[in-house]
């Protein structure tokens, strides 16, 4: 459904995107992971016909984004990372405006708008001015706006950014519903765990280069010989942290009030030695075990050393 | 007409513009200022007299017309210079460009709704002119010509504002440049004409025989307005090869089409940029 071949975008001497090759099948959810400025938004803008690539090709539904922008626009619903709303328009009028922009006949609009507001849980806000809605509600309304012409592909750039946890969960539930409806979704985020249960495939991009690409299942830090460990101590957290940071096998120690999470690059023998060291120094260890890795660990492990 | 009534951008713009109290205030203030000037002048002119000459009514008409032209030059850029840059600043433009709306339909709809509002402001002042008619001194043909001339000015200065708002990212910059260009057209062309006239005189060249001056006088809104209302501000020996208001209309309507075309091109995200 979406394919890019050697996609490159240069701004002067800066290469925002380097030779990106992607293939996303119909009905799949693809998560685009990477820090700010990595090239996610650039890719999405090219796919949304808003930016001309410097070289390479991008296709949506078989249509070239440069040669057939109109056909591509009919297929996609694009939600940018930041978008504004119009003053003095009610939610229902806002959606009506976009229905008009997609040339949807007027007789179909009332029912369609009601359905969309229902889908994004905003039925009660139909007559509210868009400006008065909370950020989470505006974001959901933006999603409803993407859907007015029933696109097959959704291109969502950081849809959950700036949302509080509750609004983020609501957004995730709506996205799950859209996935169940068979939409092909390309979604970017720098908050990684939110993508884990949503995506079929993920791509990790950094400094314009795709550095890892595959199914969520295939993306394990184990591939790189790294395991994620967790340690809980009763007290002496500072001493425990020092032992961990002094170990040559320990990386990225995350200290959350006597609960540590860290990457471990050594063997099982090295793990046992580390535990023995902690105990011999009188650290009251409550637990010491391998943790279930999450996408954040995957991302950190994969991007280790990139760009440095 | 149906296309006009169903164009989503026009409907949205009209909704946004006419729903706020600001619109009523602008309209009310404009009419108040124009009315105050008119009644003020009539009061001063007739305070110590028992009669009113039609010639004086003509002076009022000229005054009203000049003020209105100035107001158009002032209002048109203000209302149009933020139309597209405003969408960009509100971060709504990109979303708009991924819909089926073409850059041309966005530019033309924005232009049309701005023109509608400026036209409403100008037309709403029509009853003030009835005072002039009450006393006589001006012909209906002149009034029609004046309103045609106003329309050309509204379209041109509106197009200039829309172009600047498409070309420059920030509304502040776009507004300043729109006003700068409006000033160039309104005052700059007059200064250039005056300077060149003086230069010709100094060199003892025959300015009245040159084709340059009829053209220069025809591109300045002030001179053209003076010609329409029959005020002789240009040397009487100067002969025009075409009536100034016709040349003015052709030139500025042509420029308007060019500016709107350029704005449409600028707005197209997939346009090919020149290398280098």
XYZ file of C-alpha atoms in Angstrom:
584
model
C 0.000 0.000 0.000
C 2.893 2.323 0.786
C 6.284 1.999 -0.811
C 9.346 4.192 -0.894
C 12.399 3.582 -3.028
C 15.628 5.367 -2.196
C 13.687 8.327 -0.829
C 16.014 11.227 -0.069
C 15.337 14.783 0.983
C 17.998 17.447 1.197
C 17.700 20.965 2.542
C 20.814 22.601 1.195
C 23.677 20.571 2.605
C 21.549 18.934 5.292
C 20.241 15.498 4.413
C 16.971 15.146 6.301
C 16.249 11.759 4.764
C 18.744 9.334 3.288
C 17.830 6.540 0.905
C 14.684 5.370 2.682
C 13.240 2.080 1.484
C 9.952 1.043 3.037
C 7.150 -1.299 2.133
C 3.950 -1.322 4.141
C 1.280 -3.863 3.276
C -2.416 -3.064 3.212
C -4.130 -3.242 6.608
C -0.862 -3.103 8.544
C 0.063 -0.612 11.216
C 3.576 0.705 10.838
C 5.226 2.524 13.724
C 7.867 5.061 12.919
C 10.199 5.557 15.847
C 12.908 8.101 16.218
C 13.883 11.226 18.080
C 12.736 14.683 17.029
C 14.359 15.739 13.777
C 15.160 12.179 12.695
C 13.202 12.410 9.444
C 9.814 10.963 10.431
C 7.821 14.090 9.648
C 9.744 14.624 6.402
C 8.818 11.117 5.238
C 5.202 11.641 6.209
C 5.030 14.984 4.438
C 6.406 13.457 1.256
C 3.848 10.654 1.467
C 1.130 13.268 2.026
C 2.092 15.164 -1.162
C 3.251 18.179 0.843
C 6.935 17.929 0.057
C 8.876 17.070 -3.038
C 11.664 14.512 -2.476
C 15.145 15.435 -3.697
C 15.474 11.968 -5.176
C 13.807 8.571 -4.958
C 10.191 7.577 -5.343
C 7.217 7.225 -3.039
C 3.995 5.422 -3.867
C 0.689 5.246 -2.039
C -1.778 2.657 -3.340
C 0.397 2.341 -6.425
C 0.198 6.066 -7.219
C 3.332 8.152 -7.462
C 3.032 10.967 -4.890
C 4.649 13.472 -7.251
C 2.866 12.523 -10.458
C -0.586 11.658 -9.112
C -1.059 13.853 -6.018
C -4.835 14.046 -6.450
C -5.255 10.253 -6.403
C -2.895 9.995 -3.430
C -4.832 12.673 -1.517
C -8.036 10.683 -2.022
C -6.347 7.652 -0.445
C -4.758 9.302 2.567
C -5.846 11.003 5.748
C -2.986 13.086 7.108
C -2.672 14.410 10.626
C 0.425 16.567 11.222
C 2.267 16.683 14.550
C 1.015 20.203 15.184
C -2.129 21.546 13.672
C -4.382 24.441 14.412
C -8.113 24.819 14.297
C -10.272 27.641 13.058
C -11.715 30.217 15.423
C -15.418 30.749 15.392
C -16.254 27.346 13.962
C -18.233 24.654 15.780
C -17.007 21.043 15.724
C -19.793 20.089 13.349
C -18.994 23.024 11.032
C -15.298 22.178 11.154
C -16.007 18.670 9.872
C -18.534 20.032 7.375
C -15.824 22.293 5.967
C -13.535 19.326 5.341
C -16.437 17.306 3.905
C -16.788 20.162 1.425
C -13.056 20.159 0.780
C -13.306 16.471 -0.153
C -16.398 17.126 -2.271
C -18.670 14.899 -0.210
C -22.317 15.492 -1.225
C -24.246 17.604 1.273
C -27.020 15.034 1.754
C -24.492 12.522 3.103
C -22.732 14.896 5.460
C -25.079 15.015 8.461
C -25.011 11.255 9.030
C -21.290 11.022 8.271
C -20.363 13.782 10.714
C -22.523 12.209 13.444
C -20.798 8.846 12.885
C -17.331 10.379 12.978
C -18.035 12.330 16.152
C -19.337 9.134 17.704
C -16.185 7.257 16.667
C -13.937 9.793 18.369
C -16.239 10.179 21.388
C -17.125 13.787 20.676
C -20.851 13.485 20.023
C -21.550 15.651 23.058
C -19.329 18.418 21.692
C -20.883 18.710 18.230
C -22.073 22.265 18.816
C -19.084 23.422 20.835
C -16.661 25.880 19.309
C -13.513 24.037 18.253
C -11.361 26.589 20.000
C -12.953 25.746 23.332
C -12.083 22.023 23.162
C -9.236 20.523 25.193
C -6.037 19.464 23.415
C -7.049 15.800 23.572
C -10.447 16.595 22.093
C -8.918 18.718 19.333
C -6.569 15.861 18.540
C -9.509 13.448 18.307
C -11.426 15.922 16.188
C -8.342 16.134 13.950
C -8.473 12.359 13.612
C -12.176 12.534 12.700
C -11.249 15.164 10.131
C -8.759 12.718 8.566
C -11.543 10.210 8.143
C -14.230 12.291 6.393
C -13.441 10.838 2.950
C -12.964 7.295 4.295
C -9.272 7.040 3.354
C -7.572 3.669 3.087
C -4.344 5.021 4.555
C -3.867 7.113 7.668
C -0.644 9.069 8.098
C -0.494 10.167 11.718
C 2.454 12.240 12.853
C 2.797 12.079 16.640
C -0.956 11.792 17.269
C -0.488 11.456 21.008
C 2.046 14.205 21.558
C 1.163 16.624 24.285
C -1.738 14.540 25.539
C -2.261 13.596 29.159
C -2.213 9.848 29.969
C -5.987 9.532 29.868
C -6.275 11.288 26.496
C -3.420 9.128 25.213
C -5.250 5.951 26.178
C -8.425 7.231 24.505
C -6.471 7.991 21.345
C -4.920 4.518 21.406
C -8.331 2.886 21.713
C -9.600 4.817 18.691
C -6.540 3.804 16.704
C -7.159 0.172 17.605
C -10.688 0.550 16.298
C -9.342 1.996 13.047
C -6.902 -0.881 12.756
C -9.825 -3.276 13.168
C -11.574 -1.410 10.315
C -8.705 -2.480 8.051
C -7.024 0.894 7.623
C -3.357 0.957 6.741
C -1.787 3.217 9.329
C 1.614 4.804 9.470
C 2.123 6.375 12.854
C 5.103 8.118 14.339
C 6.027 8.676 17.910
C 8.950 9.429 20.101
C 7.073 8.020 23.073
C 7.783 4.418 22.295
C 5.730 2.145 24.533
C 2.512 3.581 23.137
C 3.280 1.993 19.771
C 4.177 -1.478 21.056
C 0.750 -3.023 21.190
C -0.569 -1.100 18.203
C 1.931 -1.849 15.461
C 2.621 -4.843 13.254
C 5.933 -3.442 12.057
C 8.238 -0.760 13.297
C 10.992 1.216 11.709
C 13.624 3.027 13.691
C 14.960 6.162 12.073
C 17.770 8.340 13.249
C 19.523 11.223 11.493
C 17.521 10.542 8.347
C 18.572 6.877 8.107
C 16.410 3.846 8.705
C 18.539 1.836 11.085
C 16.155 -0.989 11.919
C 13.011 -2.242 10.261
C 10.887 -5.297 10.929
C 8.020 -6.798 12.850
C 7.650 -5.933 16.514
C 8.313 -9.584 17.386
C 11.600 -9.612 15.487
C 12.831 -6.465 17.111
C 14.464 -7.647 20.277
C 17.452 -6.248 21.990
C 18.677 -9.834 22.331
C 19.685 -9.615 18.687
C 22.411 -7.247 19.723
C 23.493 -9.386 22.706
C 21.972 -7.028 25.204
C 19.609 -7.980 27.986
C 17.539 -5.687 30.131
C 18.005 -6.246 33.850
C 16.153 -4.983 36.869
C 17.374 -4.633 40.404
C 15.503 -3.683 43.544
C 17.265 -2.796 46.787
C 15.956 -2.036 50.280
C 18.288 0.919 50.826
C 21.830 2.094 50.001
C 20.588 3.017 46.529
C 23.528 5.330 45.934
C 26.086 2.642 46.682
C 24.207 0.189 44.480
C 24.136 2.690 41.620
C 27.898 3.207 41.927
C 28.545 -0.536 41.677
C 26.305 -0.735 38.615
C 27.897 2.214 36.826
C 31.371 0.896 37.631
C 30.609 -2.420 35.933
C 31.921 -2.556 32.340
C 28.852 -4.580 31.268
C 26.224 -2.151 32.522
C 24.812 0.640 30.374
C 22.040 3.201 30.694
C 21.235 2.838 34.364
C 17.782 4.133 35.156
C 17.331 4.753 38.881
C 13.732 5.026 40.055
C 13.928 5.259 43.816
C 15.681 1.985 44.800
C 14.472 0.325 41.592
C 17.058 0.088 38.845
C 16.663 -0.822 35.203
C 19.716 -1.180 32.993
C 21.170 -2.744 29.860
C 23.579 -5.610 30.437
C 26.005 -6.654 27.737
C 27.797 -9.482 29.509
C 27.161 -13.231 29.843
C 25.231 -15.083 32.586
C 28.546 -15.570 34.443
C 29.042 -11.791 34.407
C 25.496 -11.312 35.755
C 26.207 -13.714 38.643
C 29.469 -11.875 39.363
C 27.646 -8.536 39.443
C 25.076 -9.899 41.914
C 27.843 -11.380 44.080
C 29.615 -8.015 44.057
C 26.432 -6.211 45.180
C 25.882 -8.683 48.024
C 29.524 -8.703 49.133
C 29.365 -4.921 49.545
C 26.378 -5.297 51.861
C 23.692 -4.004 49.461
C 20.306 -5.373 50.610
C 19.126 -6.762 47.255
C 15.403 -7.565 47.127
C 15.351 -8.779 43.537
C 17.761 -9.150 40.622
C 16.288 -10.435 37.371
C 15.906 -10.023 33.639
C 13.164 -7.545 32.715
C 10.679 -7.831 29.892
C 12.020 -5.475 27.313
C 9.876 -2.746 25.845
C 10.181 -0.720 22.673
C 12.097 1.939 24.494
C 14.818 -0.571 25.328
C 14.785 -1.757 21.718
C 15.140 1.761 20.484
C 17.944 2.633 22.864
C 19.801 -0.577 22.093
C 19.438 -0.152 18.326
C 20.404 3.489 18.254
C 23.400 2.907 20.483
C 26.328 4.631 18.852
C 24.345 6.050 15.934
C 25.380 9.588 15.130
C 27.927 9.708 17.921
C -23.277 30.524 -8.660
C -23.883 27.068 -7.244
C -20.123 26.501 -7.162
C -19.759 29.755 -5.300
C -22.369 28.828 -2.713
C -20.948 25.343 -2.147
C -17.257 26.278 -2.102
C -16.186 25.153 1.388
C -13.507 27.826 1.800
C -15.947 30.605 0.945
C -18.565 29.232 3.353
C -15.971 28.871 6.118
C -14.470 32.301 5.549
C -17.871 33.982 5.510
C -18.855 32.122 8.656
C -15.647 33.101 10.416
C -15.654 36.694 9.219
C -19.278 37.606 9.688
C -19.834 35.765 12.929
C -17.615 38.045 14.977
C -18.524 41.410 16.387
C -15.318 42.776 14.870
C -16.932 42.891 11.428
C -19.848 44.998 12.647
C -17.419 47.308 14.423
C -15.254 47.801 11.312
C -18.325 48.538 9.183
C -19.855 50.814 11.800
C -16.624 52.725 12.382
C -16.065 53.201 8.659
C -19.540 54.609 8.107
C -19.239 56.760 11.209
C -15.968 58.323 10.010
C -17.267 58.889 6.475
C -20.589 60.272 7.769
C -18.868 62.517 10.296
C -16.663 64.009 7.564
C -19.636 64.547 5.246
C -21.879 66.143 7.854
C -18.964 68.126 9.251
C -18.195 69.620 5.856
C -21.872 70.367 5.112
C -22.223 72.011 8.514
C -19.128 74.179 8.064
C -20.072 75.114 4.490
C -23.623 76.126 5.328
C -23.193 77.491 8.843
C -23.213 81.165 7.872
C -25.117 80.943 4.603
C -28.730 80.650 3.626
C -28.049 78.865 0.347
C -26.036 75.878 -0.904
C -24.443 75.918 -4.346
C -24.222 72.707 -6.429
C -20.497 73.433 -6.909
C -20.011 72.940 -3.192
C -21.812 69.635 -3.377
C -19.256 68.607 -5.976
C -16.468 69.450 -3.559
C -18.068 67.197 -0.973
C -18.278 64.437 -3.558
C -14.580 64.830 -4.380
C -13.718 64.769 -0.705
C -15.763 61.615 -0.120
C -14.227 59.913 -3.130
C -10.650 60.747 -2.189
C -11.190 59.558 1.374
C -12.768 56.358 0.106
C -9.855 55.653 -2.230
C -7.487 56.191 0.682
C -9.577 53.846 2.811
C -9.477 51.154 0.116
C -5.681 51.432 0.011
C -5.689 51.131 3.777
C -8.275 48.358 4.264
C -7.609 46.044 1.291
C -4.035 45.053 2.296
C -5.059 44.775 5.950
C -7.814 42.297 5.117
C -5.914 40.221 2.586
C -2.277 40.253 3.767
C -3.010 37.601 6.408
C -5.322 35.308 4.489
C -2.803 32.619 3.544
C 0.045 33.371 5.935
C -2.610 33.242 8.673
C -3.475 29.666 7.658
C 0.235 28.885 7.731
C 0.694 30.436 11.160
C -2.345 28.634 12.536
C -0.858 25.418 11.121
C -3.959 24.694 9.087
C -2.507 25.201 5.612
C -0.810 21.811 5.237
C -3.970 19.975 6.146
C -5.887 22.081 3.628
C -3.394 21.220 0.909
C -3.889 17.468 1.420
C -7.595 17.783 0.593
C -9.081 18.065 -2.891
C -8.866 21.852 -2.718
C -6.386 23.054 -5.314
C -4.003 25.924 -4.541
C -5.976 27.973 -7.075
C -9.302 27.327 -5.360
C -7.773 28.270 -1.995
C -6.277 31.505 -3.364
C -9.359 32.507 -5.345
C -11.780 31.745 -2.508
C -9.696 33.720 -0.022
C -9.521 36.601 -2.481
C -13.240 36.499 -3.190
C -14.325 36.533 0.446
C -11.973 39.412 1.223
C -13.341 41.312 -1.787
C -16.884 40.647 -0.624
C -16.181 42.269 2.693
C -14.350 45.292 1.253
C -17.140 45.698 -1.311
C -19.696 45.561 1.466
C -17.842 48.355 3.259
C -17.679 50.487 0.116
C -21.246 49.791 -0.990
C -22.612 50.484 2.449
C -21.296 54.024 2.052
C -23.435 54.525 -1.067
C -26.271 56.223 0.851
C -23.795 58.910 1.886
C -23.419 59.809 -1.769
C -27.168 60.379 -1.957
C -26.555 63.586 -0.029
C -24.476 64.788 -2.933
C -27.206 63.813 -5.396
C -29.723 65.655 -3.264
C -27.942 68.880 -4.085
C -26.794 67.929 -7.598
C -23.441 68.682 -9.174
C -22.369 65.181 -10.222
C -23.553 62.903 -13.024
C -24.650 59.261 -12.577
C -22.117 58.209 -15.239
C -19.354 59.702 -13.141
C -20.616 57.798 -10.108
C -20.661 54.532 -12.067
C -17.126 55.204 -13.321
C -16.008 55.961 -9.772
C -17.409 52.691 -8.458
C -15.851 50.759 -11.325
C -12.559 52.481 -10.510
C -12.974 51.554 -6.835
C -13.648 47.935 -7.843
C -10.428 47.794 -9.867
C -8.517 49.224 -6.900
C -10.102 46.744 -4.500
C -9.245 43.821 -6.793
C -5.668 44.987 -7.325
C -4.801 45.869 -3.733
C -6.605 42.701 -2.603
C -4.552 40.572 -5.025
C -1.409 42.286 -3.824
C -2.266 41.384 -0.217
C -3.128 37.774 -1.109
C 0.093 37.426 -3.090
C 2.193 38.777 -0.212
C 0.458 36.459 2.241
C 1.251 33.453 0.019
C 4.825 34.561 -0.670
C 5.858 35.555 2.863
C 5.522 33.147 5.756
C 4.684 35.692 8.448
C 1.603 37.877 8.423
C 3.590 40.757 9.929
C 6.094 40.754 7.058
C 3.369 40.241 4.476
C 1.359 43.196 5.844
C 4.364 45.528 5.864
C 5.320 44.613 2.300
C 1.687 44.930 1.128
C 1.513 48.430 2.573
C 4.911 49.271 1.097
C 3.781 48.210 -2.380
C 0.435 49.995 -1.933
C 2.362 53.134 -1.044
C 4.570 52.646 -4.104
C 1.523 52.421 -6.370
C -0.387 55.224 -4.676
C 2.350 57.733 -3.920
C 5.521 56.357 -5.501
C 4.184 56.475 -9.063
C 3.103 60.101 -8.531
C 6.545 61.036 -7.220
C 8.265 59.285 -10.126
C 5.978 61.104 -12.578
C 6.635 64.434 -10.911
C 10.384 63.843 -10.834
C 10.526 62.796 -14.491
C 8.355 65.768 -15.490
C 10.745 68.121 -13.749
C 13.689 66.345 -15.345
C 12.168 66.761 -18.827
C 11.578 70.461 -18.108
C 15.162 70.855 -16.918
C 16.531 69.202 -20.027
C 14.107 71.285 -22.104
C 12.613 68.161 -23.654
C 8.974 68.308 -24.670
C 7.299 66.264 -21.965
C 3.792 66.732 -23.377
C 4.806 65.114 -26.651
C 6.204 62.028 -24.988
C 4.092 58.830 -24.769
C 5.647 58.171 -21.391
C 3.645 60.745 -19.441
C 0.135 59.734 -20.523
C 1.147 56.237 -19.388
C 2.632 57.432 -16.095
C -0.405 59.577 -15.331
C -2.639 56.582 -16.092
C -0.962 54.242 -13.636
C -1.380 56.473 -10.612
C -4.753 56.042 -8.894
C -4.790 59.684 -7.784
C -4.357 61.127 -11.279
C -6.909 58.698 -12.746
C -9.438 59.621 -10.068
C -8.864 63.299 -10.813
C -9.495 62.619 -14.498
C -12.757 60.775 -13.766
C -14.163 63.533 -11.588
C -13.026 66.166 -14.075
C -10.393 67.857 -11.975
C -7.581 68.982 -14.229
C -4.397 68.212 -12.337
C -2.374 67.214 -15.396
C -1.215 69.807 -17.949
C -4.126 70.461 -20.344
C -1.851 70.133 -23.377
C -1.165 66.467 -22.555
C -3.089 64.106 -24.816
C -3.927 60.585 -23.736
C -3.776 57.774 -26.269
C -6.436 55.924 -24.242
C -8.785 57.135 -21.541
C -6.774 56.905 -18.299
C -9.391 54.877 -16.425
C -9.478 52.270 -19.224
C -5.684 51.937 -19.330
C -5.622 51.849 -15.524
C -8.247 49.064 -15.466
C -6.501 46.942 -18.113
C -3.110 47.307 -16.450
C -4.140 46.662 -12.867
C -6.626 43.896 -13.622
C -3.880 42.224 -15.662
C -1.456 42.620 -12.781
C -4.058 41.182 -10.397
C -4.409 38.048 -12.537
C -0.605 37.746 -12.612
C -0.281 38.140 -8.834
C -3.022 35.604 -8.123
C -1.407 33.182 -10.574
C 1.926 33.631 -8.831
C 0.310 33.127 -5.415
C -1.237 29.881 -6.674
C 2.169 28.705 -7.876
C 3.821 29.563 -4.576
C 1.163 27.643 -2.700
C 1.601 24.427 -4.665
C 3.745 22.205 -2.405
C 4.904 20.038 -5.304
C 6.024 22.849 -7.593
C 9.443 22.456 -9.126
C 11.903 24.842 -7.595
C 14.657 26.366 -9.643
C 18.001 24.817 -8.969
C 20.664 26.815 -7.254
